[in-house]
Coordinates of C-alpha atoms in Angstrom, one line a residue:
X1 CA -92.9 236.7 -20.7
X2 CA -91.9 241.2 -19.6
X3 CA -90.4 241.1 -16.2
X4 CA -90.1 244.1 -14.2
X5 CA -87.8 245.5 -11.5
X6 CA -87.9 248.8 -9.6
X7 CA -85.2 250.3 -7.8
X8 CA -84.1 253.5 -5.8
X9 CA -86.9 253.5 -2.9
X10 CA -85.9 254.6 0.4
X11 CA -86.0 256.4 3.6
X12 CA -86.8 260.6 2.5
X13 CA -87.6 263.7 4.2
X14 CA -90.4 265.3 3.7
X15 CA -89.6 268.0 0.8
X16 CA -87.0 265.8 -0.4
X17 CA -86.6 263.7 -4.2
X18 CA -86.3 260.1 -5.2
X19 CA -85.4 259.2 -8.5
X20 CA -87.6 255.5 -8.6
X21 CA -86.4 253.5 -11.8
X22 CA -87.7 250.2 -13.5
X23 CA -85.7 248.0 -16.0
X24 CA -88.0 245.3 -18.1
X25 CA -86.6 242.2 -18.9
X26 CA -86.9 242.5 -23.1
X27 CA -86.7 244.8 -25.8
X28 CA -90.3 244.9 -26.2
X29 CA -90.3 247.1 -23.2
X30 CA -90.6 250.0 -25.8
X31 CA -93.9 248.8 -27.4
X32 CA -95.3 248.9 -23.9
X33 CA -97.7 252.1 -22.3
X34 CA -96.4 252.0 -19.0
X35 CA -97.3 253.1 -15.9
X36 CA -96.3 253.6 -11.6
X37 CA -98.8 252.7 -9.3
X38 CA -98.6 253.7 -5.6
X39 CA -100.0 251.5 -2.8
X40 CA -99.7 252.9 1.5
X41 CA -100.4 250.6 4.2
X42 CA -104.1 249.6 4.7
X43 CA -105.2 251.5 0.9
X44 CA -106.4 250.8 -1.9
X45 CA -103.3 250.3 -4.8
X46 CA -103.7 254.0 -6.6
X47 CA -102.6 255.7 -10.3
X48 CA -99.2 257.7 -10.3
X49 CA -98.2 258.6 -13.7
X50 CA -98.5 256.7 -17.1
X51 CA -96.4 257.3 -20.6
X52 CA -97.5 256.4 -23.8
X53 CA -95.0 253.8 -25.7
X54 CA -93.9 256.6 -27.4
X55 CA -92.7 258.3 -24.6
X56 CA -95.0 261.7 -26.0
X57 CA -98.1 261.4 -23.8
X58 CA -97.6 261.3 -20.5
X59 CA -100.6 261.5 -17.7
X60 CA -100.4 262.2 -13.8
X61 CA -102.7 261.7 -10.9
X62 CA -103.9 265.1 -9.5
X63 CA -102.2 264.0 -6.1
X64 CA -98.7 264.3 -7.9
X65 CA -99.1 266.5 -10.8
X66 CA -96.0 269.2 -10.3
X67 CA -94.5 267.6 -8.5
X68 CA -93.6 264.1 -10.2
X69 CA -92.4 263.5 -13.8
X70 CA -92.3 259.9 -15.6
X71 CA -90.0 259.3 -17.9
X72 CA -88.7 256.4 -20.5
X73 CA -85.1 255.8 -22.0
X74 CA -86.6 252.6 -24.4
X75 CA -82.7 252.1 -25.9
X76 CA -82.3 251.2 -21.9
X77 CA -85.8 249.5 -21.0
X78 CA -86.6 251.4 -18.0
X79 CA -89.0 253.8 -17.2
X80 CA -88.3 256.6 -14.6
X81 CA -89.8 258.8 -11.5
X82 CA -88.8 261.5 -10.6
X83 CA -90.5 262.5 -7.2
X84 CA -89.9 265.5 -6.0
X85 CA -91.4 268.3 -3.2
X86 CA -92.6 264.7 -1.4
X87 CA -94.8 265.3 1.7
X88 CA -95.3 262.1 4.2
X89 CA -98.5 261.2 2.3
X90 CA -96.3 259.9 -1.1
X91 CA -94.8 257.2 1.6
X92 CA -96.2 253.7 -0.2
X93 CA -94.9 251.1 -1.8
X94 CA -94.3 251.7 -5.9
X95 CA -95.0 249.8 -8.3
X96 CA -94.3 249.6 -11.9
X97 CA -96.3 248.6 -14.6
X98 CA -96.7 247.6 -18.4
X99 CA -99.9 247.3 -20.5
X100 CA -101.7 244.0 -21.1
X101 CA -101.3 244.7 -24.9
X102 CA -98.7 246.1 -26.8
X103 CA -99.0 249.5 -29.0
X104 CA -102.0 249.7 -27.1
X105 CA -103.1 253.7 -27.4
X106 CA -105.9 253.8 -24.4
X107 CA -108.2 256.9 -23.6
X108 CA -107.8 255.7 -19.4
X109 CA -104.4 255.0 -18.6
X110 CA -105.6 255.1 -14.9
X111 CA -107.5 251.6 -14.4
X112 CA -105.1 249.1 -12.6
X113 CA -107.2 247.0 -15.0
X114 CA -105.0 248.2 -18.3
X115 CA -101.9 246.8 -17.5
X116 CA -100.7 243.1 -17.2
X117 CA -97.1 243.4 -16.0
X118 CA -96.4 243.9 -12.7
X119 CA -92.9 244.5 -11.0
X120 CA -92.8 243.4 -7.1
X121 CA -92.5 247.5 -5.7
X122 CA -90.0 249.0 -3.7
X123 CA -91.0 250.9 -0.4
X124 CA -91.0 254.9 -0.3
X125 CA -90.7 256.4 2.9
X126 CA -91.3 260.2 3.8
X127 CA -90.7 261.6 7.3
X128 CA -92.4 264.6 8.4

């Protein structure tokens, strides 16, 4: 059972930066499509970014494109989310997620139903 643990959240002023990390419990991490989602109070969970198992393909939500970079280090079982130029509307709990299946090739990695493993979340708060 793949377990995911996020870290790196916190309070930052608008315009600032944060780097979130997610560490997986198993070496099979390197075979999973990984993603970050977020959920703001009173809103549905939404896709932020994904990266395929080789790291060669990334997808971003329009709301974060140009401000956020997803990356992975398969040797360290980690996936990271570098967030720059943060806005108050980026305030949310951020979740790391792994695909239901190993070595999957998703035409669309954005739906949450694609993912079978989730972390507990890390809070990001951006003050204005």
